[in-house]
Amino acid sequence: MIVQNDYMIDPKLRVLQLVAHHGTVTAAAQALHYTPSAVSHQLRQLATELGVELITQSGRGIRLTAAATTVLRHAEVLSAQAERARAELAAATDEPEGSFTVCGFSTAATHLLPPAAAALRDHYPHLRVRVIEAEPARCFDLLLAGDADLALLIATDDTPPASDTRFDQHPLLDDPLDLVVPEHHHLTHRRTVTLADAADESWILGRPGSTYHHLVRTACMAAGFTPDIAHYADEWETGTALVANNFGIILVPRLARLHHDWPVTRIPLRGEPAPARRILATNRLGSRDRPAIATALDTISRTAGTLLPPPDQG
């Protein structure tokens, strides 16, 4: 089974790229919405067409061969050139048509993506615009699979480096993390609060494996301590409700709005390290000059510049 997309290159190369990205056939199949057997079939077919071996068994997993590495290097060049061609063709079209998908994590999907989608709808009425809320790792899958054209994500240790030749990455803004504590907490009486001042507190984090969990643990460890995790909550409202009932404290991005009626205090952190999350806009290399991407990036950049409220605005 081969699902054709709007790429100009052999979609079997995209399959190989996803297998290399994830390291397993199963994970690549999930990202592509294929079955594992379909992915294996396409890899065998590509290997036969090229006359080389692409993967070998390594224990219970697989290993890419030297030939596969060579193919991938050229596939990245071909992909970028195909994106440039599509961008040039789109720029020469008076009225872009087809579909355009933007994706991003929850806060971006709330504050940044809707204005961008609205700008695209107004500029290009014949373009079908779709918004997908997704975790950063999933955003990269969507880009690589050709299921999204532009992604907003948070930079973490797992984010591909800026030198990765598959993507263009554009820093948008640094979103400070504020400490949220119960209303009469002892830290609310201090003129200056650092993250290290909260080292002995009970913490509320996102579930292990989530971007928020990784972000908070990394920030705490940079401040010299490992957080004592008392509860897990992925939604800011759930975490803040736990704080309001004296179950612990949380870090909340400045962009996140909190319920005004809860008896909690939002404290901006000072000193070093002052934790923040870096928000990036990412697209496939070579596609940045597409008019739709340029319009979306311009709108997102202007919106980002107006978003951060003072820390006392819940």
PDB file of C-alpha atoms in Angstrom, residues 106 135-136 154-158 177 195 203-222 225-236 250-253 275 277:
ATOM      1  CA  SER A 106      -1.822  23.423  23.158  1.00  0.00           C
ATOM      2  CA  GLU A 135       2.726  17.601  20.998  1.00  0.00           C
ATOM      3  CA  PRO A 136       6.091  18.771  19.586  1.00  0.00           C
ATOM      4  CA  ILE A 154       8.707  24.012  22.178  1.00  0.00           C
ATOM      5  CA  ALA A 155      12.454  23.484  21.988  1.00  0.00           C
ATOM      6  CA  THR A 156      13.601  20.576  24.173  1.00  0.00           C
ATOM      7  CA  ASP A 157      16.608  18.265  24.300  1.00  0.00           C
ATOM      8  CA  ASP A 158      14.796  16.045  21.780  1.00  0.00           C
ATOM      9  CA  LEU A 177       7.612  30.072  33.422  1.00  0.00           C
ATOM     10  CA  LEU A 195      13.354  28.537  41.335  1.00  0.00           C
ATOM     11  CA  TRP A 203       5.445  19.580  42.849  1.00  0.00           C
ATOM     12  CA  ILE A 204       2.721  18.985  40.279  1.00  0.00           C
ATOM     13  CA  LEU A 205       4.049  17.985  36.843  1.00  0.00           C
ATOM     14  CA  GLY A 206       2.738  16.666  33.568  1.00  0.00           C
ATOM     15  CA  ARG A 207       2.866  12.949  32.975  1.00  0.00           C
ATOM     16  CA  PRO A 208       6.291  11.394  32.341  1.00  0.00           C
ATOM     17  CA  GLY A 209       7.138  11.599  28.672  1.00  0.00           C
ATOM     18  CA  SER A 210       5.236  14.834  28.119  1.00  0.00           C
ATOM     19  CA  THR A 211       6.973  18.009  26.996  1.00  0.00           C
ATOM     20  CA  TYR A 212       5.798  19.825  30.144  1.00  0.00           C
ATOM     21  CA  HIS A 213       7.203  17.113  32.415  1.00  0.00           C
ATOM     22  CA  HIS A 214      10.567  17.288  30.652  1.00  0.00           C
ATOM     23  CA  LEU A 215      10.566  21.092  30.707  1.00  0.00           C
ATOM     24  CA  VAL A 216       9.946  21.379  34.449  1.00  0.00           C
ATOM     25  CA  ARG A 217      12.379  18.639  35.443  1.00  0.00           C
ATOM     26  CA  THR A 218      15.094  20.183  33.283  1.00  0.00           C
ATOM     27  CA  ALA A 219      14.486  23.636  34.798  1.00  0.00           C
ATOM     28  CA  CYS A 220      14.565  22.293  38.360  1.00  0.00           C
ATOM     29  CA  MET A 221      17.728  20.288  37.792  1.00  0.00           C
ATOM     30  CA  ALA A 222      19.394  23.363  36.267  1.00  0.00           C
ATOM     31  CA  PHE A 225      17.451  20.086  42.671  1.00  0.00           C
ATOM     32  CA  THR A 226      15.197  17.259  41.616  1.00  0.00           C
ATOM     33  CA  PRO A 227      11.505  18.079  42.131  1.00  0.00           C
ATOM     34  CA  ASP A 228       9.531  16.002  44.634  1.00  0.00           C
ATOM     35  CA  ILE A 229       6.601  15.053  42.399  1.00  0.00           C
ATOM     36  CA  ALA A 230       3.381  14.683  44.367  1.00  0.00           C
ATOM     37  CA  HIS A 231       0.812  14.721  41.539  1.00  0.00           C
ATOM     38  CA  TYR A 232       0.569  14.617  37.751  1.00  0.00           C
ATOM     39  CA  ALA A 233      -1.626  16.980  35.726  1.00  0.00           C
ATOM     40  CA  ASP A 234      -1.318  17.745  32.021  1.00  0.00           C
ATOM     41  CA  GLU A 235      -3.833  20.615  31.955  1.00  0.00           C
ATOM     42  CA  TRP A 236      -3.000  23.971  33.529  1.00  0.00           C
ATOM     43  CA  ILE A 250       3.418  24.218  39.624  1.00  0.00           C
ATOM     44  CA  LEU A 251       5.287  26.103  36.936  1.00  0.00           C
ATOM     45  CA  VAL A 252       2.981  27.710  34.383  1.00  0.00           C
ATOM     46  CA  PRO A 253       4.003  29.444  31.128  1.00  0.00           C
ATOM     47  CA  PRO A 275      13.110  29.125  33.393  1.00  0.00           C
ATOM     48  CA  ARG A 277      10.285  27.728  27.122  1.00  0.00           C
TER      49      ARG A 277
END
